Coordinates of C-alpha atoms and ligand atoms in Angstrom, one line a residue:
X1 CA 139.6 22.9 164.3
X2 CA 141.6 21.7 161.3
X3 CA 144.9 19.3 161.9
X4 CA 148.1 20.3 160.8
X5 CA 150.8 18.7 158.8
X6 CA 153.7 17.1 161.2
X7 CA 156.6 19.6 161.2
X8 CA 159.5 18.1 159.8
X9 CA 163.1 19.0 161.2
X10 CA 166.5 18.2 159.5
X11 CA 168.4 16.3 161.7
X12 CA 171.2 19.1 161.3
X13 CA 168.4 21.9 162.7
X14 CA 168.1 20.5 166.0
X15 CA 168.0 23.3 168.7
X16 CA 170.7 24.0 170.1
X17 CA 170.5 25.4 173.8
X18 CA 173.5 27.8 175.1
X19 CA 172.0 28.2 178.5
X20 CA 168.6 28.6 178.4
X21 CA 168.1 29.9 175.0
X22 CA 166.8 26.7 172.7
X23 CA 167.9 28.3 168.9
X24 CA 166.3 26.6 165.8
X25 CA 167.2 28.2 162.8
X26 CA 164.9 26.6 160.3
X27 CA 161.7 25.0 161.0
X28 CA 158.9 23.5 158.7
X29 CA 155.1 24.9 159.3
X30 CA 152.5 24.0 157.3
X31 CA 152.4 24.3 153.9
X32 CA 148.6 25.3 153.3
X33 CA 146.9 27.7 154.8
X34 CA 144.5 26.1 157.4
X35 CA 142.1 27.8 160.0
X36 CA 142.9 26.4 163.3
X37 CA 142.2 27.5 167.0
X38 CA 145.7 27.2 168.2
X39 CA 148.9 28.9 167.2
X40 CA 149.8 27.8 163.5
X41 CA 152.9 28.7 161.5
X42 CA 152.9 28.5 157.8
X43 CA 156.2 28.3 155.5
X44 CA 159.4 27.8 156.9
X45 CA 160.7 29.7 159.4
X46 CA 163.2 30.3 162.3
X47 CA 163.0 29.9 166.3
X48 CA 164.1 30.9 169.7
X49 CA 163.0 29.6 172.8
X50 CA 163.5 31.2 176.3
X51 CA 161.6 30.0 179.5
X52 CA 159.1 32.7 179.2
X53 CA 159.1 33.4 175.2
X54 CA 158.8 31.7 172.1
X55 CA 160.3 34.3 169.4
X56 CA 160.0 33.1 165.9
X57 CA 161.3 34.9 162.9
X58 CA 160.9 34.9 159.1
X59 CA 164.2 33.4 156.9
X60 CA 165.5 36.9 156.8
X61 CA 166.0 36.6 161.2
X62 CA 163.7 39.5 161.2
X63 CA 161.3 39.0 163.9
X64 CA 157.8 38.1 163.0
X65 CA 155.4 36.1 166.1
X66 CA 156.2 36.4 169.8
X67 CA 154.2 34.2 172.1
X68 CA 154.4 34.3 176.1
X69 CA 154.7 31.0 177.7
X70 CA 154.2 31.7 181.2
X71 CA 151.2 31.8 183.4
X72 CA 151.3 35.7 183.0
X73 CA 150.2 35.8 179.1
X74 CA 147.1 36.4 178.4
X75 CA 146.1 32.6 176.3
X76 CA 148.9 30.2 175.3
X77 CA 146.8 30.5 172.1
X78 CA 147.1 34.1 172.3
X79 CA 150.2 35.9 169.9
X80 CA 152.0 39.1 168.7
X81 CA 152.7 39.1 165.2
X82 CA 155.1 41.7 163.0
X83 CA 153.9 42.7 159.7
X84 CA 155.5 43.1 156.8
X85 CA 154.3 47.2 157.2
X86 CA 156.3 46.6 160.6
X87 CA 153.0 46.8 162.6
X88 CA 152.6 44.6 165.7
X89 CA 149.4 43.1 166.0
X90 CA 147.5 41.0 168.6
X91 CA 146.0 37.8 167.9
X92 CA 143.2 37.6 170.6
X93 CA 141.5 34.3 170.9
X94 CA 138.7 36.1 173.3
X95 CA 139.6 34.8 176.4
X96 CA 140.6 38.5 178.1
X97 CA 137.8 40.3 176.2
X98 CA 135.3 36.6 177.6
X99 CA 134.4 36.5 174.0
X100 CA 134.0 33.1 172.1
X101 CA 131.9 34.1 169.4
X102 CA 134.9 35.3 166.9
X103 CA 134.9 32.7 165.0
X104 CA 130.9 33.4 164.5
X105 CA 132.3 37.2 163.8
X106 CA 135.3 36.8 161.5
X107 CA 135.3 33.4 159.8
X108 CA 138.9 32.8 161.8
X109 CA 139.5 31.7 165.3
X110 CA 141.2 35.0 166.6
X111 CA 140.8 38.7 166.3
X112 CA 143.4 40.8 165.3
X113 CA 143.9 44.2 167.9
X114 CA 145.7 47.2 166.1
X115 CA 148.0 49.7 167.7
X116 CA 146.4 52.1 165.3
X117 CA 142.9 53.6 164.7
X118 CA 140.8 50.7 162.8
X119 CA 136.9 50.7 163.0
X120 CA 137.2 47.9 165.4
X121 CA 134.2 46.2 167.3
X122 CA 135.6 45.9 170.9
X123 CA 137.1 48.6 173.0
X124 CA 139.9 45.9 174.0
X125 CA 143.3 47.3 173.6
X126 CA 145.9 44.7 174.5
X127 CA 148.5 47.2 174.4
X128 CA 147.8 48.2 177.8
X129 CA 147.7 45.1 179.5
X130 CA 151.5 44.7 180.8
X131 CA 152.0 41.4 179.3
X132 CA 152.2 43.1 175.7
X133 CA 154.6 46.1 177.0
X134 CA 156.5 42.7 179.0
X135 CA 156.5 40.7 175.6
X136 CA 158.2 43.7 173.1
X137 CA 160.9 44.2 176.1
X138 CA 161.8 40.6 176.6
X139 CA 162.6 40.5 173.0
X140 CA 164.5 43.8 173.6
X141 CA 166.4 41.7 175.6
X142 CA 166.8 38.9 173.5
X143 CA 168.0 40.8 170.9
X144 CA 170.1 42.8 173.2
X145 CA 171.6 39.4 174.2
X146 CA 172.1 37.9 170.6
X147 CA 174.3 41.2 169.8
X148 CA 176.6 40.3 173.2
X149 CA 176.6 36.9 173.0
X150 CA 180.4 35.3 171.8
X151 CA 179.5 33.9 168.4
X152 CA 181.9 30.9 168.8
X153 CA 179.5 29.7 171.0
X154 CA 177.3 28.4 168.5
X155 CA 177.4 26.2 165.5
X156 CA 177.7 27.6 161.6
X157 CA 174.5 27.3 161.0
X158 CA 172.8 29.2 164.4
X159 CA 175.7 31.5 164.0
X160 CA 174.6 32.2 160.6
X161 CA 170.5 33.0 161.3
X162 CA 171.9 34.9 164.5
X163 CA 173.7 37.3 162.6
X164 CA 170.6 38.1 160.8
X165 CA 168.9 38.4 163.7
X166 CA 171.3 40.9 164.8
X167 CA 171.1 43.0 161.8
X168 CA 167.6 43.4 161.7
X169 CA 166.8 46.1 165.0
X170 CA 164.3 48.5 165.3
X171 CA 166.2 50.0 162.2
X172 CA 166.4 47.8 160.2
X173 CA 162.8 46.8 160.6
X174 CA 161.9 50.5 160.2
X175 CA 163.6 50.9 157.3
X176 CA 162.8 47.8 155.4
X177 CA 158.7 48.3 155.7
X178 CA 159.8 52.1 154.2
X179 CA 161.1 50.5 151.2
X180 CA 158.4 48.4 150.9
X181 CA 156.2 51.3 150.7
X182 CA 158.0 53.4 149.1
X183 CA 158.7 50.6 146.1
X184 CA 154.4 50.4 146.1
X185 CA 153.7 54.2 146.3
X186 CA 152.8 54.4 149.9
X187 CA 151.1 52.5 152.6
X188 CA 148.6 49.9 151.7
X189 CA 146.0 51.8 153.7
X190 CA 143.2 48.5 153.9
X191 CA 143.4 45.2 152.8
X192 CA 140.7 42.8 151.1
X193 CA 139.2 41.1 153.9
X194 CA 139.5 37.9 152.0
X195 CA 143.1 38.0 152.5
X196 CA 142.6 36.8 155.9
X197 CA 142.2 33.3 154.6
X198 CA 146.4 33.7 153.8
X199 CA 146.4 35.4 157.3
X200 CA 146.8 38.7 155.6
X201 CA 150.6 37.5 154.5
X202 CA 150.5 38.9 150.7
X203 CA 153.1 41.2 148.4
X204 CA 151.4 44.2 147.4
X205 CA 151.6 45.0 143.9
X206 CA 149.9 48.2 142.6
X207 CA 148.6 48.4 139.7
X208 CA 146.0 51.5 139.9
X209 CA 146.2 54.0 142.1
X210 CA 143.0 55.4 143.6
X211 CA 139.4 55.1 143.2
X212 CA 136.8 56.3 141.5
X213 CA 134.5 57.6 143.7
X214 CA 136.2 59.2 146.6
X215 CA 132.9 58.4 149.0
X216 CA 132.8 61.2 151.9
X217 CA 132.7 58.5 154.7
X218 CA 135.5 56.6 153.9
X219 CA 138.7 56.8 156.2
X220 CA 141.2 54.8 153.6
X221 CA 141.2 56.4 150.4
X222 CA 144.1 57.7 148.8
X223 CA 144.9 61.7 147.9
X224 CA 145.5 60.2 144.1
X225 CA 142.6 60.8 141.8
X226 CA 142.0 56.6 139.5
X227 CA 144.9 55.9 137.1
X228 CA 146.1 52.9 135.9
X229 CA 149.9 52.4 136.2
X230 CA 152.4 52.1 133.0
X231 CA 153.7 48.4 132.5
X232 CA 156.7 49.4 132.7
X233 CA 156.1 51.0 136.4
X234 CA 154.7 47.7 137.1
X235 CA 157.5 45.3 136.1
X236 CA 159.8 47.6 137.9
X237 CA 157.9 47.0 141.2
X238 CA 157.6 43.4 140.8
X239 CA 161.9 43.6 140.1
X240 CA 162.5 45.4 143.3
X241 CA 159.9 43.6 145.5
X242 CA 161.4 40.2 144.4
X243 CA 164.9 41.6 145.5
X244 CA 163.0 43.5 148.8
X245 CA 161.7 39.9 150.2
X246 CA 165.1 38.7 149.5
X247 CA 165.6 34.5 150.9
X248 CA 162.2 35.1 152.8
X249 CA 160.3 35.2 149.5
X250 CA 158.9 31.6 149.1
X251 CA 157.4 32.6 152.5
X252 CA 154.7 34.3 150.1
X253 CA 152.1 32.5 148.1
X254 CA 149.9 35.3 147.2
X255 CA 149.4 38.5 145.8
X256 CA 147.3 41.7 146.2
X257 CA 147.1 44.1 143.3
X258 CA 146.2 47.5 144.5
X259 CA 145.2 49.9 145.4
X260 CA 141.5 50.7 145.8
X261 CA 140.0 49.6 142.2
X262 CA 142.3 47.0 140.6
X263 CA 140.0 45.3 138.4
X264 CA 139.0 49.0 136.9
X265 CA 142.6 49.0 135.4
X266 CA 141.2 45.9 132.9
X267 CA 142.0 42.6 131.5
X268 CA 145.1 42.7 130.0
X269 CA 147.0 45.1 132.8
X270 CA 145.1 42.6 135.4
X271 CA 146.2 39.4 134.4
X272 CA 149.5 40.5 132.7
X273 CA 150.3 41.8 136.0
X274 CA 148.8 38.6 138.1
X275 CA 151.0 36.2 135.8
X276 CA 154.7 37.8 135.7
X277 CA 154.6 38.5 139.8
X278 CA 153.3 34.8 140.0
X279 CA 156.4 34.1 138.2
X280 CA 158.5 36.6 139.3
X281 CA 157.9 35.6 142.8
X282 CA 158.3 31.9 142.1
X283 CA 154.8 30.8 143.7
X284 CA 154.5 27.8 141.7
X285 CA 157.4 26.5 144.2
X286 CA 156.4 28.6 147.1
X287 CA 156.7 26.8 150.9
X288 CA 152.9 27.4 151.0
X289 CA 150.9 25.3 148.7
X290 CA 147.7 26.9 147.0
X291 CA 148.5 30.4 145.3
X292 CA 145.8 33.3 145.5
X293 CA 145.1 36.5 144.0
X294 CA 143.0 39.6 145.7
X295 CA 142.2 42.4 144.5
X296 CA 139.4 45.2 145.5
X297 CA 136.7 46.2 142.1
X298 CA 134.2 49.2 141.9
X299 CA 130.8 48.7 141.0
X300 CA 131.5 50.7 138.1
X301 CA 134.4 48.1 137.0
X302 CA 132.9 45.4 138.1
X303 CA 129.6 46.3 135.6
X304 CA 131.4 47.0 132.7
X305 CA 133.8 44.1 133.2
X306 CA 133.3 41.3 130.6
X307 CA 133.1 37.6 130.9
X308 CA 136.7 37.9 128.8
X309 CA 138.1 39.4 131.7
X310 CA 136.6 36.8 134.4
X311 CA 137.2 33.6 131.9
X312 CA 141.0 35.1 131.7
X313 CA 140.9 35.4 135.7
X314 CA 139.7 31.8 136.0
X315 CA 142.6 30.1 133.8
X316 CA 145.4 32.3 136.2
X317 CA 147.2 29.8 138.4
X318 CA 145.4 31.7 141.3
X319 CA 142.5 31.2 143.3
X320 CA 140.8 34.6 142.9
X321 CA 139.1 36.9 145.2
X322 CA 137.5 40.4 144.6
X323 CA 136.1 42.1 146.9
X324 CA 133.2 45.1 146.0
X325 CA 132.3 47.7 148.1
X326 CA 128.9 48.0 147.9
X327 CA 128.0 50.0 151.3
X328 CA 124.2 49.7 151.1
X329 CA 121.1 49.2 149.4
X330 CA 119.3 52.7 150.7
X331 CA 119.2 55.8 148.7
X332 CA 119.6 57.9 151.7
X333 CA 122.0 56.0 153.1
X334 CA 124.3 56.6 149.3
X335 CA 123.4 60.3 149.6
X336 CA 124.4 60.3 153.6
X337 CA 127.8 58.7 152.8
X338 CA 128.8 60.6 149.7
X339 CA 128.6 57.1 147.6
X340 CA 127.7 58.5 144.3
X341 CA 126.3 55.5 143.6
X342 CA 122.1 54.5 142.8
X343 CA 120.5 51.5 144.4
X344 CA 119.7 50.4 141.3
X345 CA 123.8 49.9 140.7
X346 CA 124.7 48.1 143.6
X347 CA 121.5 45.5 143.2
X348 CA 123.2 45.2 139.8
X349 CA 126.3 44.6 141.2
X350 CA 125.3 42.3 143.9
X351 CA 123.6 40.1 141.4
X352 CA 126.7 39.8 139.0
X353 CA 128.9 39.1 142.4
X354 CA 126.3 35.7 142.2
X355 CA 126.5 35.3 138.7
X356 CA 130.4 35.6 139.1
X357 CA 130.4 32.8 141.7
X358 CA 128.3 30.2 140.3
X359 CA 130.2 31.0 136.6
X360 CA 133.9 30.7 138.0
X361 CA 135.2 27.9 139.3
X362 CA 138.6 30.0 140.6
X363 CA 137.2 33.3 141.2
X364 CA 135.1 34.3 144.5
X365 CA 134.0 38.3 144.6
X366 CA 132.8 39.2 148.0
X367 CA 131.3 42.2 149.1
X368 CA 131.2 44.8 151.7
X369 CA 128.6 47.0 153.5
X370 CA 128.2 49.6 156.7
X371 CA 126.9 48.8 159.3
X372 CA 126.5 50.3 163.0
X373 CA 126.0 54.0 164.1
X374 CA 125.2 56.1 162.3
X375 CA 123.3 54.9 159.4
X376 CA 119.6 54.2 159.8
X377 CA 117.3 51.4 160.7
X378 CA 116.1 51.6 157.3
X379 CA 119.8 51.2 156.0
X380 CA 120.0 47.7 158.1
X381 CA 116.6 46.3 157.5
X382 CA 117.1 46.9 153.5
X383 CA 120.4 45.4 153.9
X384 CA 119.0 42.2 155.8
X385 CA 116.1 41.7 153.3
X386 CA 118.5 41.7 150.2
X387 CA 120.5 38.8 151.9
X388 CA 117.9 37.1 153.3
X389 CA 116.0 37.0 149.9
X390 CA 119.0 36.1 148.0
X391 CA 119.5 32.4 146.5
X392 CA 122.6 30.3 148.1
X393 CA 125.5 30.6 146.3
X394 CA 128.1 27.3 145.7
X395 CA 129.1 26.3 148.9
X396 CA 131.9 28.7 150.9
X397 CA 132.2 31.1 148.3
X398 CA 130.3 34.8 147.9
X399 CA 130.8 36.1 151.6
X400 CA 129.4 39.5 152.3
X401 CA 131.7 41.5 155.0
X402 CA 130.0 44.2 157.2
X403 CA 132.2 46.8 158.1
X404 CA 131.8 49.0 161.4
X405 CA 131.3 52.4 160.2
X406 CA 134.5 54.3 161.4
X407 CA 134.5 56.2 164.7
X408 CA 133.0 55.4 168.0
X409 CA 130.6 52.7 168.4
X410 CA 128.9 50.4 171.3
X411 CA 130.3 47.2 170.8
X412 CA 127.2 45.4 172.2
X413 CA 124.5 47.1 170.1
X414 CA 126.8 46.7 167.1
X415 CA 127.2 43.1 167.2
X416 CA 123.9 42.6 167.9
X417 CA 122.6 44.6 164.8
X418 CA 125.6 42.0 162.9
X419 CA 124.2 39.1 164.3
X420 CA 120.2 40.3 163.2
X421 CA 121.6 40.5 159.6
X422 CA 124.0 37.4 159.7
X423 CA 121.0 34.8 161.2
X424 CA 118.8 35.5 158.2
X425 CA 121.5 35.5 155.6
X426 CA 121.3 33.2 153.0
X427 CA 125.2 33.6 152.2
X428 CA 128.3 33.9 154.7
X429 CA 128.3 37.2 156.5
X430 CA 131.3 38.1 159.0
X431 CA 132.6 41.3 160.3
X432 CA 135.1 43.4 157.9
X433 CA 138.1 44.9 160.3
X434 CA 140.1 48.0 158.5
X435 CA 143.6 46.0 158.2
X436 CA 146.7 47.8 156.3
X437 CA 150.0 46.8 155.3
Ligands
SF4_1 S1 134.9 53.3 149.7 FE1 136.2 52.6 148.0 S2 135.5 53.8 146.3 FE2 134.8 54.8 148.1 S3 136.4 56.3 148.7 FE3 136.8 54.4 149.8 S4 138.3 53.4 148.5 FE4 137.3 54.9 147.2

């Protein structure tokens, strides 16, 4: 478990408690994103505490974590959190599902549960246990409350965040994750699982749309056949998103160019791109310390891609991640899954991932593959001797992400075919959940 820095409160922020509602309306997280076991907030953001509820909300008062505090919630470690796609998700620290081996599965203390279809590696749906539905109608209440309350009540300041809490309902919230989407083109279908070391919390930029193969087995590609978009497209996204995150804005230290094959789009659209949102967006004075950049590359792109490209990438003021999807290392595993792809190109691949890491001082690429029903023990075992046989890369970087293949799957058998491939791996290997935005 990694400490914290001391949240710091202005004098003039104290709560203030109307009854039994204790209302802070700006609080201090920290300011780096740190892996801890127990709730963290990052960036600055805005409270209110009932007996039963913590409700905290980003600088916009639209509401973002809610945490039961009673004996009826499930871990006081446990959380709901709103994205900025206006999904709720559930941080699960294990203790309903009796499972303490997450941080052995995903790098991270918790696991996040989806409301909606993911290739996910329990059956555990926290949805259905009553202190979820209990959680989303106390803050129907709260919010019900806030819109009744008699504003005099409170001081400028609380009166202020409240009537930003007031205007953002179920509406609102609706409404403001469609703009979002449609400013991007659409949905961010699947994040980089490197952007869980930001805790997922990234503006989407996109910068390509599509992908270039259009594999058979994959759930999250796009309808859009690969094409780079215009500059111009580009600076207008970063224009409106700047206006879309509105005062919340230095919430955000990172940035994820999209969609499926970013670094295919090239040097100059990459890292022109990378550097006006990074000033655009004002990261360089962000309340979250440590600025990163993620992107997904092809095989293909990630070949032809020069050391130009990665020495350009390096001197960004990002930390850079790219993630490859490399699936396997078996021919008839490529032909099963429609990956019109040779093994010959992936080994390539995998090795200049390596190169790439030990080159770069700023860039990590990481790498994906299938695993579980129903690809073949052949598929595994080929998988498990490339990364047992590989050397170590420079310490924490190069991580290789299994992902469940999508659709049903035994939980049991599948972690145990994870764990067969993660105990003989010579780099990091954790489990790669479908997340979108
Ligand atoms: S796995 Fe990647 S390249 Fe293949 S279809 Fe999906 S997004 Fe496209």
């Amino acid at each position: 478990m990694t400490s914290t820095s001391t949240p710091y409160m202005d004098p003039a922020l104290q709560p203030f408690r109307p009854e039994n509602l204790a209302v802070t309306a700006q609080k201090a997280g920290s300011h780096t994103y740190t892996k801890t076991s127990h709730p963290t907030r990052f960036g600055k953001y805005a409270e209110i505490k009932t007996r039963d509820y913590e409700f905290q909300f980003d600088l916009e008062g639209r509401i973002k974590f809610i945490r039961g505090l009673g004996s009826s919630w499930p871990h006081p470690f446990e959380t709901l959190k709103r994205t900025a796609g206006n999904d709720w998700v559930y941080y699960t620290v294990g203790a309903v599902i009796e499972q303490q081996g997450i941080r052995d599965w995903l790098g991270e203390y918790y696991l996040p549960c989806f409301a909606y279809q993911s290739n996910a590696i329990t059956n555990f749906t926290p949805y259905a246990h009553p202190a979820v539905p209990g959680a989303l109608a106390a803050w129907a209440q709260l919010y019900a409350n806030i819109r009744t309350t008699r504003p005099e009540l409170f001081p400028e300041r609380t009166r202020v965040f409240l009537d930003l809490v007031a205007a953002s309902d179920d509406t609102a919230l609706f409404v403001h994750a469609q703009k979002l989407h449609t400013i991007i083109g659409g949905r961010v279908s699947v994040l980089p699982p490197d952007t869980r070391h930001v805790d997922y919390e990234v503006i989407p930029l996109t910068i390509a749309d599509g992908c270039l193969y259009r594999c058979r087995f994959c759930i999250v590609k796009s309808d859009q056949k690969y094409g780079p978009r215009p500059r111009e497209n580009i600076r207008a996204q970063i224009r409106d998103l700047k206006t879309l995150y509105g005062r919340n804005l230095p919430n955000y230290n990172s940035l994820f160019l999209g969609q499926h094959d970013a670094l295919a789009a090239g040097k100059e659209r990459v890292c022109t791109a990378a550097a006006e949102a990074f000033e655009a967006f004002g990261f360089a004075t962000a309340h979250i310390h440590q600025p990163r950049l993620f992107m997904f590359g092809s095989v293909d792109a990630l070949l032809r891609a020069g050391d130009a490209l990665f020495a350009a990438l390096d001197r960004l003021p990002f930390k850079t991640h790219i993630n490859i999807g490399l699936e396997s290392v078996d021919a008839d595993t490529l032909a099963a899954i429609g990956k019109p792809l040779k093994v010959a190109d992936i080994r390539s691949a995998f090795d200049k991932m390596l190169s790439i890491n030990r080159s770069f001082d700023n860039i990590e690429i990481t790498a994906n593959f299938l695993i579980g029903d129903p690809l073949s023990p052949d598929h595994h075992q080929a998988l498990a001797d490339l990364l047992a046989s590989v050397a170590p890369g420079p310490p924490g970087k190069g991580a290789v992400y299994l992902s469940p293949y999508a659709g049903h799957q035994d939980g049991s058998a599948l972690l145990e075919t994870f764990f067969a491939i993660k105990d003989t791996s010579r780099l990091p290997v954790f489990i790669y959940l479908i997340q979108r935005l």
